[in-house]
Coordinates of C-alpha atoms in Angstrom, one line a residue:
Chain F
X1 CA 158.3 82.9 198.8
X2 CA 156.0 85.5 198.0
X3 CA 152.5 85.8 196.2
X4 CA 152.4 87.2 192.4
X5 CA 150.5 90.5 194.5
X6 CA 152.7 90.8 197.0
X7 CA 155.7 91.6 195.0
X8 CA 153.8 93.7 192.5
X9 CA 152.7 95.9 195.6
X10 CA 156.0 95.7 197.1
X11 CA 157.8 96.9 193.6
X12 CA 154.9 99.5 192.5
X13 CA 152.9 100.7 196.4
X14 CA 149.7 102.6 195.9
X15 CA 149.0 105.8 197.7
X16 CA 153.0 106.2 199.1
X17 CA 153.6 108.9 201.6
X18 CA 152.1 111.5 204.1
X19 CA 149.4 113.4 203.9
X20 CA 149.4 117.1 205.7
X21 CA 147.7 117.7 208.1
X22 CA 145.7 114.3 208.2
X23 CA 142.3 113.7 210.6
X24 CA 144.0 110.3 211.7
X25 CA 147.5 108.9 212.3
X26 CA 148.4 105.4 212.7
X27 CA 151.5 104.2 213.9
X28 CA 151.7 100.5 214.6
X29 CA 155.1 98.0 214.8
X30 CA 158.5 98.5 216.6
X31 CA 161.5 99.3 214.7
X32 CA 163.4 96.5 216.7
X33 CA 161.0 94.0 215.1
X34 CA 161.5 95.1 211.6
X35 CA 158.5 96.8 211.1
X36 CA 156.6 99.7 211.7
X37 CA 154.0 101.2 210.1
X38 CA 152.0 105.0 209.8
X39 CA 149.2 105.1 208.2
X40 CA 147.0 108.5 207.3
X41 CA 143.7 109.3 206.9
X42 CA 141.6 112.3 205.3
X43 CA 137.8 111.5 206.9
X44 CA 135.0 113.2 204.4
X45 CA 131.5 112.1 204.5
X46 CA 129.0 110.2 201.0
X47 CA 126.0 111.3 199.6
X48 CA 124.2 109.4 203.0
X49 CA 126.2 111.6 205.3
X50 CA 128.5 109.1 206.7
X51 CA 131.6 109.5 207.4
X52 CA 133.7 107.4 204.9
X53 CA 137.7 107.5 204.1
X54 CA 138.2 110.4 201.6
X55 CA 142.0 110.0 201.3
X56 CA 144.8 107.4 203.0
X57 CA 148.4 107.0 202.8
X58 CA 151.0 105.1 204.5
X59 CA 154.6 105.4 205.0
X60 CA 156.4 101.7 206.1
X61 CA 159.6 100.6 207.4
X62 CA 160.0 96.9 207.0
X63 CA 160.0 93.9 204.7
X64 CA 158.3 93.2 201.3
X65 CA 155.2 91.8 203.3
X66 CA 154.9 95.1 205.6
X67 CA 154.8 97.2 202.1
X68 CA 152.7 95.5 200.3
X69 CA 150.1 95.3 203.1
X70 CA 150.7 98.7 203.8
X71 CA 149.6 99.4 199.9
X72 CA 146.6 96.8 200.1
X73 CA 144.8 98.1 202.8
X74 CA 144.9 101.5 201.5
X75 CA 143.0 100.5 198.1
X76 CA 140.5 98.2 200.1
X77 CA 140.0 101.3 203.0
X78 CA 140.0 104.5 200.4
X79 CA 136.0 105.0 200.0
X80 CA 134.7 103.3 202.8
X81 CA 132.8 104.4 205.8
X82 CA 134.9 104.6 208.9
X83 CA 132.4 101.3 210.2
X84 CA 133.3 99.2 207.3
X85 CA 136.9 100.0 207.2
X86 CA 136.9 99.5 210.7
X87 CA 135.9 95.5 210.0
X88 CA 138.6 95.1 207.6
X89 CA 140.8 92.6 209.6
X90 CA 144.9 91.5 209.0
X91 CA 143.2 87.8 207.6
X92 CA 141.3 90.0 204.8
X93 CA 144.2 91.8 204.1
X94 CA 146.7 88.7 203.7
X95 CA 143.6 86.9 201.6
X96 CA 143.4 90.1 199.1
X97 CA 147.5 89.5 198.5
X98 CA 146.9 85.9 197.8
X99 CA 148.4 84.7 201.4
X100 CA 151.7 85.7 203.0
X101 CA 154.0 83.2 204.1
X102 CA 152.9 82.1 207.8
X103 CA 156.0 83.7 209.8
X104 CA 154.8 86.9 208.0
X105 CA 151.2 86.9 209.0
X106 CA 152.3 87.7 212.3
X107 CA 154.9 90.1 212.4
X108 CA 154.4 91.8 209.5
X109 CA 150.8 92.0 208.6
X110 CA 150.2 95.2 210.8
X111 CA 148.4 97.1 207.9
X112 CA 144.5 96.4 209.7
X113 CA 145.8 97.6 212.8
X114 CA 147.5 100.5 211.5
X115 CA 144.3 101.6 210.3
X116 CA 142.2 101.2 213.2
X117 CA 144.7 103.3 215.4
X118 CA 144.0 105.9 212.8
X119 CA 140.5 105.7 212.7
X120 CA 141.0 105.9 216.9
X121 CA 143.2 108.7 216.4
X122 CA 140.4 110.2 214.1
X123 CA 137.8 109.8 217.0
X124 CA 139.6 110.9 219.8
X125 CA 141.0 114.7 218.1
X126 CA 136.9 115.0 217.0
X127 CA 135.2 117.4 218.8
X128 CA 131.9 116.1 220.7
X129 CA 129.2 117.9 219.1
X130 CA 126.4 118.8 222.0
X131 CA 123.2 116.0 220.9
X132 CA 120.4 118.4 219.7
Chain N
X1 CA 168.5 90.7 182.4
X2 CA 172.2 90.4 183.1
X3 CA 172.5 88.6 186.7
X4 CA 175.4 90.2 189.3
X5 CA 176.2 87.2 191.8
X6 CA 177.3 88.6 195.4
X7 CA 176.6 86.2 197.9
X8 CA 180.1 84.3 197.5
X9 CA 180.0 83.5 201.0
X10 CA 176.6 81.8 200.9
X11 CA 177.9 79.6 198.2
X12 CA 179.6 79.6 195.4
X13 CA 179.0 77.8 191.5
X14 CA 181.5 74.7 190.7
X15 CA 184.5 75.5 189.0
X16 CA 184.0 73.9 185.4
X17 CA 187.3 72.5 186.1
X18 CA 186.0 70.8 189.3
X19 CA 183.2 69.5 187.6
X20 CA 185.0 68.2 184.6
X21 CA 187.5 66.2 187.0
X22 CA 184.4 65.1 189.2
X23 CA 182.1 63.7 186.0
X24 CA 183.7 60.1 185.9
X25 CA 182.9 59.3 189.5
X26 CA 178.7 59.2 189.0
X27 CA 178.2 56.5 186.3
X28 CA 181.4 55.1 184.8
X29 CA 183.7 55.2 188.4
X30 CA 180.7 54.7 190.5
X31 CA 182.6 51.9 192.6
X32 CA 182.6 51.4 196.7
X33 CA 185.6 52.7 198.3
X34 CA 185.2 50.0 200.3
X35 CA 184.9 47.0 197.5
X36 CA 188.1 45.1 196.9
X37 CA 187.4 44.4 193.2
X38 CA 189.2 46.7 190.5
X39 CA 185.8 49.2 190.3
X40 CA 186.1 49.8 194.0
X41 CA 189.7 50.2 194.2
X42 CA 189.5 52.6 192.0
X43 CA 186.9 54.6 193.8
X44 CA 189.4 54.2 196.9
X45 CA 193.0 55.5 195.4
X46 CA 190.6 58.5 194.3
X47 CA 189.4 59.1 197.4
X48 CA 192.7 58.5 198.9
X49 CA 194.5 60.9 195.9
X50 CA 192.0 63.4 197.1
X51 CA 192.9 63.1 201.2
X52 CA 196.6 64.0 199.9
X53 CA 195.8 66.3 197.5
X54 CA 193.8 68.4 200.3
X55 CA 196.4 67.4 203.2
X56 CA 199.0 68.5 201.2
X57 CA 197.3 72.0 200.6
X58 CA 196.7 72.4 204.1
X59 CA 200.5 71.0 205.5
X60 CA 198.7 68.0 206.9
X61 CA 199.4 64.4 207.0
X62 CA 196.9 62.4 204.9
X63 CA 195.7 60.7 207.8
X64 CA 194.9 63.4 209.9
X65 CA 191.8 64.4 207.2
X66 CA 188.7 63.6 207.4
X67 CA 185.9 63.5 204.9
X68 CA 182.5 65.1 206.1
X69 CA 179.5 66.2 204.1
X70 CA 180.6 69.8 204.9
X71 CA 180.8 73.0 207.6
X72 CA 178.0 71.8 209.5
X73 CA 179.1 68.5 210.0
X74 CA 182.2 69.1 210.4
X75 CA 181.8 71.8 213.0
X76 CA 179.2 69.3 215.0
X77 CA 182.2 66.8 215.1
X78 CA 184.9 68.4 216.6
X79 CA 182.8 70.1 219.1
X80 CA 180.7 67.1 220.0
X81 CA 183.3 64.8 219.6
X82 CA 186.0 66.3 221.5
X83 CA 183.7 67.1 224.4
X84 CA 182.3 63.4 224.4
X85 CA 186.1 61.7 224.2
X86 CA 187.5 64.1 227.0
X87 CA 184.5 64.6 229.3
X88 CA 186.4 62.5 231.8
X89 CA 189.0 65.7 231.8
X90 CA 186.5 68.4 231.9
X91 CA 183.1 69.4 231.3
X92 CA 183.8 73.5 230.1
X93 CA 184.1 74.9 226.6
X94 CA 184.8 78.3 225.1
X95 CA 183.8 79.2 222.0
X96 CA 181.9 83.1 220.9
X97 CA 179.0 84.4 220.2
X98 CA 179.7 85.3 216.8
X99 CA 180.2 81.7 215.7
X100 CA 177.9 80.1 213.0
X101 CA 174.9 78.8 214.1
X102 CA 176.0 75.1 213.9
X103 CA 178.6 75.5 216.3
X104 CA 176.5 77.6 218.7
X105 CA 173.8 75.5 218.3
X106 CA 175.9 72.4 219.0
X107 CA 177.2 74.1 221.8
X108 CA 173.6 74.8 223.5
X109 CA 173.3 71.3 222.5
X110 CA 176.5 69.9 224.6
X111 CA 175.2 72.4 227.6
X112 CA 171.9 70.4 228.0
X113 CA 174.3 67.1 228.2
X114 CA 176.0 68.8 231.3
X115 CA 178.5 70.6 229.4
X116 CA 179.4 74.3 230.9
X117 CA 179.9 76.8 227.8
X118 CA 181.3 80.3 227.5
X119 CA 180.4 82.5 224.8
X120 CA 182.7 85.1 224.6
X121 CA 181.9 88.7 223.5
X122 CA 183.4 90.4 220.8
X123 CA 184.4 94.3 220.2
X124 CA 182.2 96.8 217.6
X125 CA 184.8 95.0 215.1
X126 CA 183.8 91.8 216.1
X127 CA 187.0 90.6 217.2
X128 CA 187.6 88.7 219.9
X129 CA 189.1 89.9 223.3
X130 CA 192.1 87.8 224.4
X131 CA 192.0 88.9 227.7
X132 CA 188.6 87.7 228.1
X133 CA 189.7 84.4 226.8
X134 CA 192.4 83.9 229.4
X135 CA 190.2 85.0 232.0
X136 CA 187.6 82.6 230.9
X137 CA 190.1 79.5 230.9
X138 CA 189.4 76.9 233.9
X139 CA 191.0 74.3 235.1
X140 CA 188.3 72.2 233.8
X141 CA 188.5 73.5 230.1
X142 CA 188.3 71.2 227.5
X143 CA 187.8 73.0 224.5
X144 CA 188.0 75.9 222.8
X145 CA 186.2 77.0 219.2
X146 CA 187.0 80.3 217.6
X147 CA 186.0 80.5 214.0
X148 CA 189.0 81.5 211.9
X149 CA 186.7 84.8 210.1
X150 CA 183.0 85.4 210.1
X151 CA 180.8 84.7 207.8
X152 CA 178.3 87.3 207.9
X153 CA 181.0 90.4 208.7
X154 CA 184.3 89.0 207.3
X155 CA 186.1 89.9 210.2
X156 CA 189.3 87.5 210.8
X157 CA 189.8 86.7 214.1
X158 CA 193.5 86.7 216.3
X159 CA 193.4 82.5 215.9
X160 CA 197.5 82.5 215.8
X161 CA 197.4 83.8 219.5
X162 CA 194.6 81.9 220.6
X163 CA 196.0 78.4 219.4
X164 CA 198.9 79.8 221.7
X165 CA 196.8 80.2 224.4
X166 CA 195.5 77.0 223.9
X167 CA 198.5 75.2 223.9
X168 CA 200.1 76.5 226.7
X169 CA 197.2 75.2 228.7
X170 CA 196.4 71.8 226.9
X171 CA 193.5 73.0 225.7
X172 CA 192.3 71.5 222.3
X173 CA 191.5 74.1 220.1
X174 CA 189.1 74.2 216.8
X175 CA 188.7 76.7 214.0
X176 CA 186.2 77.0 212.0
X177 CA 187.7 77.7 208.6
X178 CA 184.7 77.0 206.4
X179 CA 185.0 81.3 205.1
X180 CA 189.2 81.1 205.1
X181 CA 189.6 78.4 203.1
X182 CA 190.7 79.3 199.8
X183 CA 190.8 82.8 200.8
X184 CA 194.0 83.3 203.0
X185 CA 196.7 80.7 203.3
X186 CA 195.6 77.8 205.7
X187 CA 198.3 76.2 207.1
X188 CA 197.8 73.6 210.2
X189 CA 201.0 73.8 211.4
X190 CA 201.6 77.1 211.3
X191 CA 198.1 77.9 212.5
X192 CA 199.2 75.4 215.2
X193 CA 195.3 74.1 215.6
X194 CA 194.4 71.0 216.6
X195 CA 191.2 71.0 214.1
X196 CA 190.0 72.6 211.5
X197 CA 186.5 72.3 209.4
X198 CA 186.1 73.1 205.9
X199 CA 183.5 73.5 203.5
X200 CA 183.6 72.7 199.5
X201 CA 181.1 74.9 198.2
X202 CA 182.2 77.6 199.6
X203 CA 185.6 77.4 197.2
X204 CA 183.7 76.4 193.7
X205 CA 183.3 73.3 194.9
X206 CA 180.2 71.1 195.2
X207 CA 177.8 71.1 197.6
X208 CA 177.6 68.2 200.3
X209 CA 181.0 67.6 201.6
X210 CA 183.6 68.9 203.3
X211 CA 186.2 68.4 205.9
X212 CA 187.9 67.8 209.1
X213 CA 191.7 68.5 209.9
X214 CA 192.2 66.4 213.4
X215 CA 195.4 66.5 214.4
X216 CA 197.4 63.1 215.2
X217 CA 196.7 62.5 218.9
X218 CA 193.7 64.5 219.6
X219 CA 191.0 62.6 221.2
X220 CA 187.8 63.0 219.5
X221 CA 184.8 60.4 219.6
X222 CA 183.0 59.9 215.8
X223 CA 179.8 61.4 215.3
X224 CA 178.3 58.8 212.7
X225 CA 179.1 54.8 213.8
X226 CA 178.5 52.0 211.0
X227 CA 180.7 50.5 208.9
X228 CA 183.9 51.8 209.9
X229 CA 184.7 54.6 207.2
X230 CA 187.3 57.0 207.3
X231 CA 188.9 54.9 210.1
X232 CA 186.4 54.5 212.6
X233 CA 186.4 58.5 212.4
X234 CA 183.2 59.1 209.9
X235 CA 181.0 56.3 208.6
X236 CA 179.0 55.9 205.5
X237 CA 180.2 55.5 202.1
X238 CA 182.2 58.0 200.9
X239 CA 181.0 60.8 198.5
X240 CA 183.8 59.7 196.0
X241 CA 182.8 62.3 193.4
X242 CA 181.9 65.1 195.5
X243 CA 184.9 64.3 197.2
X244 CA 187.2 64.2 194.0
X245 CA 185.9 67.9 193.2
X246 CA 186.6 69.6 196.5
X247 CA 189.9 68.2 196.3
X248 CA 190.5 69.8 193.5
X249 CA 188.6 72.9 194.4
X250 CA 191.0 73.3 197.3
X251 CA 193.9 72.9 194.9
X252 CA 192.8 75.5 192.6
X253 CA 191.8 78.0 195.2
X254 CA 195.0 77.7 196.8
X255 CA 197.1 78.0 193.6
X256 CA 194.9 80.9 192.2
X257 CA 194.8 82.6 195.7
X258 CA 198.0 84.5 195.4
X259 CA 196.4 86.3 192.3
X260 CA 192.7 86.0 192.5
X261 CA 192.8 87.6 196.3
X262 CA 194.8 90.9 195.8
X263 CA 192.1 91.5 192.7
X264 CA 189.2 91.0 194.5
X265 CA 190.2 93.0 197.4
X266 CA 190.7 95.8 195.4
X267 CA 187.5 95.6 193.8
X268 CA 185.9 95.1 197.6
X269 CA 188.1 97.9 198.8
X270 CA 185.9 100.2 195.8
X271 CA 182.6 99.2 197.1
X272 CA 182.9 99.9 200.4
X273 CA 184.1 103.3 199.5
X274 CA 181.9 104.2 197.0
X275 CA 178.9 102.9 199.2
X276 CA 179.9 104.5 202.0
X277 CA 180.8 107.9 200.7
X278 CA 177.6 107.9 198.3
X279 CA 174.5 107.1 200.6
X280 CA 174.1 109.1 203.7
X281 CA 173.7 106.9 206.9
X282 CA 174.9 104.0 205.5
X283 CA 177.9 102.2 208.0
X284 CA 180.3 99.9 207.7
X285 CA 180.3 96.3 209.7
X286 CA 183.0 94.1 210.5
X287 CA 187.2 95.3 210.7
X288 CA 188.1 97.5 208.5
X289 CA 191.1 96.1 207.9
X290 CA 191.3 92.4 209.3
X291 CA 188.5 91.6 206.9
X292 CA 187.8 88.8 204.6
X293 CA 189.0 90.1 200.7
X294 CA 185.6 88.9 199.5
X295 CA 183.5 90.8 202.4
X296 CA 182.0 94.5 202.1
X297 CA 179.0 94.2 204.6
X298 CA 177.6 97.5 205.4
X299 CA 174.3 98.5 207.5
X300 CA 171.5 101.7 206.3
X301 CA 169.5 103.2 209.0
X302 CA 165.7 103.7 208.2
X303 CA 165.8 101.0 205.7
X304 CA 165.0 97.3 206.3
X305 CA 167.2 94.5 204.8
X306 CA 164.7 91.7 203.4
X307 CA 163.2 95.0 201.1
X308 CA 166.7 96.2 200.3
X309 CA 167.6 92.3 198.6
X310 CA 164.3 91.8 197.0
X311 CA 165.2 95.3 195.4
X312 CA 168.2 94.6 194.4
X313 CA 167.2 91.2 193.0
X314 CA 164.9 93.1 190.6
X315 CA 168.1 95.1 189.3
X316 CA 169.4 91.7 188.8
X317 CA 171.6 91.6 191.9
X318 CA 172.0 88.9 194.4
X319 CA 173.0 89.8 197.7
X320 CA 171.8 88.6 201.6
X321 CA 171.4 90.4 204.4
X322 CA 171.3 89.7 208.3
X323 CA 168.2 91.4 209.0
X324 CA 165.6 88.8 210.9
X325 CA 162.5 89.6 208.2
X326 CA 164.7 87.4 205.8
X327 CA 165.0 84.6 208.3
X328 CA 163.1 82.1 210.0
X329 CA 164.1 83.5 213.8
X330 CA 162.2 86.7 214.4
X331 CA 165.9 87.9 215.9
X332 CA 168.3 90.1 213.7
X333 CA 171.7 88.6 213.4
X334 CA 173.0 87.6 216.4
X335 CA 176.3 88.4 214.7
X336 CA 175.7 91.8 214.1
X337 CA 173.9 92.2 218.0
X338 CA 176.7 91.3 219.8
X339 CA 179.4 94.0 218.0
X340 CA 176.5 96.5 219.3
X341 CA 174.4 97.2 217.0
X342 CA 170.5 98.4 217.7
X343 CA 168.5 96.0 216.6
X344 CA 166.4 98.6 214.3
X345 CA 170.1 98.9 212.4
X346 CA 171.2 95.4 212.4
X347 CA 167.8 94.7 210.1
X348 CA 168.9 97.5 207.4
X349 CA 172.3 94.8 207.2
X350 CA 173.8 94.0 203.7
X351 CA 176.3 91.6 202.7
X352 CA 177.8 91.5 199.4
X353 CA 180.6 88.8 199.3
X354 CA 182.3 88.9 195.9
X355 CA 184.1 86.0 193.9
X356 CA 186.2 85.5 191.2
X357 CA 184.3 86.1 188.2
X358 CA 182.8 89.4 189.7
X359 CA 184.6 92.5 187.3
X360 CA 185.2 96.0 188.1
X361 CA 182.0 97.2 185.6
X362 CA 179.9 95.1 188.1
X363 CA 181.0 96.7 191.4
X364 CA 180.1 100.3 189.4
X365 CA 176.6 98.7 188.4
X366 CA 176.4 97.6 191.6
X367 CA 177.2 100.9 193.9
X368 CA 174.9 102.6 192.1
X369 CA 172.1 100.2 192.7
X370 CA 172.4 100.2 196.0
X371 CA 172.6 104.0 196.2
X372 CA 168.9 103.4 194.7
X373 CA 167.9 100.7 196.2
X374 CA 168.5 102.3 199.4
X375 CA 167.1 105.7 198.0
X376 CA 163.6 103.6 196.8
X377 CA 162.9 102.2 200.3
X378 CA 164.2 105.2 202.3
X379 CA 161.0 107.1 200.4
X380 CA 158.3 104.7 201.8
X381 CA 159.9 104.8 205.3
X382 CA 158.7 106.9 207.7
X383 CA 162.4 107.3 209.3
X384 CA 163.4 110.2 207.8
X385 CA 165.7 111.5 210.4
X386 CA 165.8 109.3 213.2
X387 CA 164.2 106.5 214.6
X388 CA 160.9 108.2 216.2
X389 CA 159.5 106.8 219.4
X390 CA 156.6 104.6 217.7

């Protein structure tokens, strides 16, 4: 049923849990669906001065699929600037686990849009600095 | 890794006996029921040793069995069949809405032919109201289908009464026994139903066949027309070996029933306990007393159900769960929605359905698995407490 990746995500997730006091929350799903997922972000900025994903968790309630893209889109998110995780889309994510099984790609693969809500969540709490 | 099997009620391995008295019938007794030379007779006082064997386990007359290939069938017979052959007296059935999807979906089916149906509700138990029942009843009922205990929540339903019911109206009534059989005593007269479907793989017997009781005089039209098997009733040629087996399935589980039953019960009655008194927020389904021997089915808030099997698997457990991540609906069990539950709860649903070869140093391994199982998953959820407004 499920990919080689999926299940190995699913039985060992990378970067479990909350971080305090994040710069960005997440929360996608509904809980009468099955799944719902928060996803947190630390925003620091690379040698350029962009602002890049320093640190990312996620906490998920829901099915194998739901964890395991929870835990693959924190690897392919952690280092990259907010513009470039921003492009990461739910087909890159499935792709990356070797495919999902089709009634999965759409109720469970919520991880990409989990992460854009927390970059949005990121850019709305920033203060505006005054242009120079 | 050692493998625990707990999804009895999905189905069940064949009996060694079953398959030792089934093993002539596929290449040396491979005769037509039908033929009239010696290979084919022989194939025909088998099938027709088998129709008393089963007839006389259920206090039938051999004549009033018929031979399906199993629940699903069987169910789609006596509801499409009797609505068919006694349209001309009415066009409204009853049946519930915790029945198994082949009767409710042969019911949605009949309703599109012009049929009226009635789902009934059922109570946080999921038992049946028979108040509701009665008020449901019209003049133009035809039918009525209350599945003798369900499958996903073990909970064994007042059938007794409703026959009654039934009977005092001239109302046909049909059980689906397809989670009773072999379990609690099924006796058709007592029972007082006018048919009765039942399933062999569900009782260590094989897969593919099955059966339905229809008692002398009820009008029901056949479901399969051809060459006139199972007079007039079923046609195609029989499944002489599969048929053979669940014959003899039935006649084991019946024997061994009086012994087998009381052990597993006790063994159920440990799990549910255990599980419920060591893992916080963790609830039982179905009646806690009018409940299947083989079924502890329990729900876990803040946990999701597809996870909680696939973790289990990896302990080497094999359980199911009624949680709609694991199915091909997007909907939760539509059993465990109409006792009441939120949908968020129903998909944190486990079912463990035990059998006879389960021991008591399984249901320990098995308690504490699901204590971490449940432990695991309720670390990656955000639900902590409660369900927070997303």
């Amino acid at each position: 049923m499920y990919s080689k990746k999926v299940m190995e995500l699913f039985r060992h997730p990378h970067n479990m849990g909350k971080i305090e006091n994040p710069d960005g929350v997440g929360k996608v799903g509904n809980p009468v669906c099955g799944d719902v997922m928060y996803i947190y972000i630390k925003v620091g900025k690379n040698e350029k001065g962009e602002e890049i994903i320093e640190d990312i968790k996620f906490e998920t309630f829901g099915c194998a699929a739901a964890i395991a893209t929870s835990s693959m889109i924190t690897d392919m998110a952690k280092g990259k600037t907010l513009e470039e995780a921003e492009k990461i889309t739910r087909d890159d994510v499935a792709n990356y686990l070797g495919g999902l099984p089709p009634i999965k790609m759409h109720c469970s693969n919520l991880a990409a849009d989990g992460l854009k809500a927390a970059i949005a969540d990121y850019r709305k709490k920033k203060p505006i600095k005054p242009e120079k | 890794m050692k493998k625990i099997y707990m999804d009895h009620a999905a189905t069940t391995p064949v009996d060694k006996r079953v398959f030792e008295v089934m093993r002539p019938f596929f290449s040396d007794k491979f005769g037509n029921a039908s033929s009239i030379h010696a290979i084919g007779q022989e194939a025909s006082d088998a099938l027709e040793k088998s129709r008393k064997k089963l007839a006389s386990v259920l206090n039938a007359d051999p004549a009033e069995i018929i031979f399906t290939s199993g629940g699903t069938e069987s169910n789609n017979f006596a509801l499409k069949g009797t609505a068919f052959a006694n349209r001309k007296k009415g066009k409204h059935i009853i049946t519930t809405k915790i029945e198994h999807d082949c009767v409710l979906n042969s019911a949605k089916w009949l309703e599109r032919q012009g049929f009226d149906v009635t789902y009934l509700p059922v109570d946080r138990y999921g038992l049946v109201d028979l108040n509701e029942l009665e008020k449901s009843i019209r003049k133009d009922t035809i039918l009525i289908s209350v599945m003798h205990a369900n499958n996903e929540i073990g909970t064994i339903e007042p059938i007794e009464d409703i026959a009654k019911i039934a009977s005092e109206r001239n109302i046909y009534f049909h059980t689906d026994a397809v989670q009773t059989t072999g379990k609690l005593k099924i006796d058709v007269k007592r029972l007082n139903v006018d048919m009765l479907s039942i399933s062999s793989h569900k009782l260590f017997g094989p897969k593919g066949v099955g059966a339905l009781f229809v008692r002398s005089g009820t009008k029901i039209d056949a479901l399969l027309h051809g060459g006139g098997h199972e007079r007039g009733m079923r046609s195609g040629t029989e499944n002489v070996a599969g048929i053979v087996g669940f014959a003899e399935a039935v006649k084991i589980a019946d024997k061994e029933r009086e012994r087998e039953m009381p052990r597993i019960a006790k063994m159920r009655d440990k799990l549910i306990k255990e599980i419920l008194d060591n893992i916080p927020d963790s609830y039982l389904t179905g009646h806690p007393k009018k409940r299947l021997p083989i079924n502890a089915s329990f729900y876990f808030k803040f946990i999701e159900g597809e996870s909680l099997i696939l973790k289990l698997d990896d302990k080497g457990i094999e359980a199911s769960t009624g949680s709609a991540c694991s199915s091909k609906s997007l909907k939760p069990s539509h059993v465990l929605l109409a006792t009441g539950l939120k949908p968020e709860d129903a998909h944190g649903s486990l079912r463990l359905t035990l059998g006879k070869d389960n021991t008591t140093e399984e249901i320990d391994y098995v308690i504490k698995s699901v204590s971490e199982a449940v432990e695991e998953l309720r670390k990656i959820s955000p639900f902590k407490k409660s369900f927070e407004k997303v």
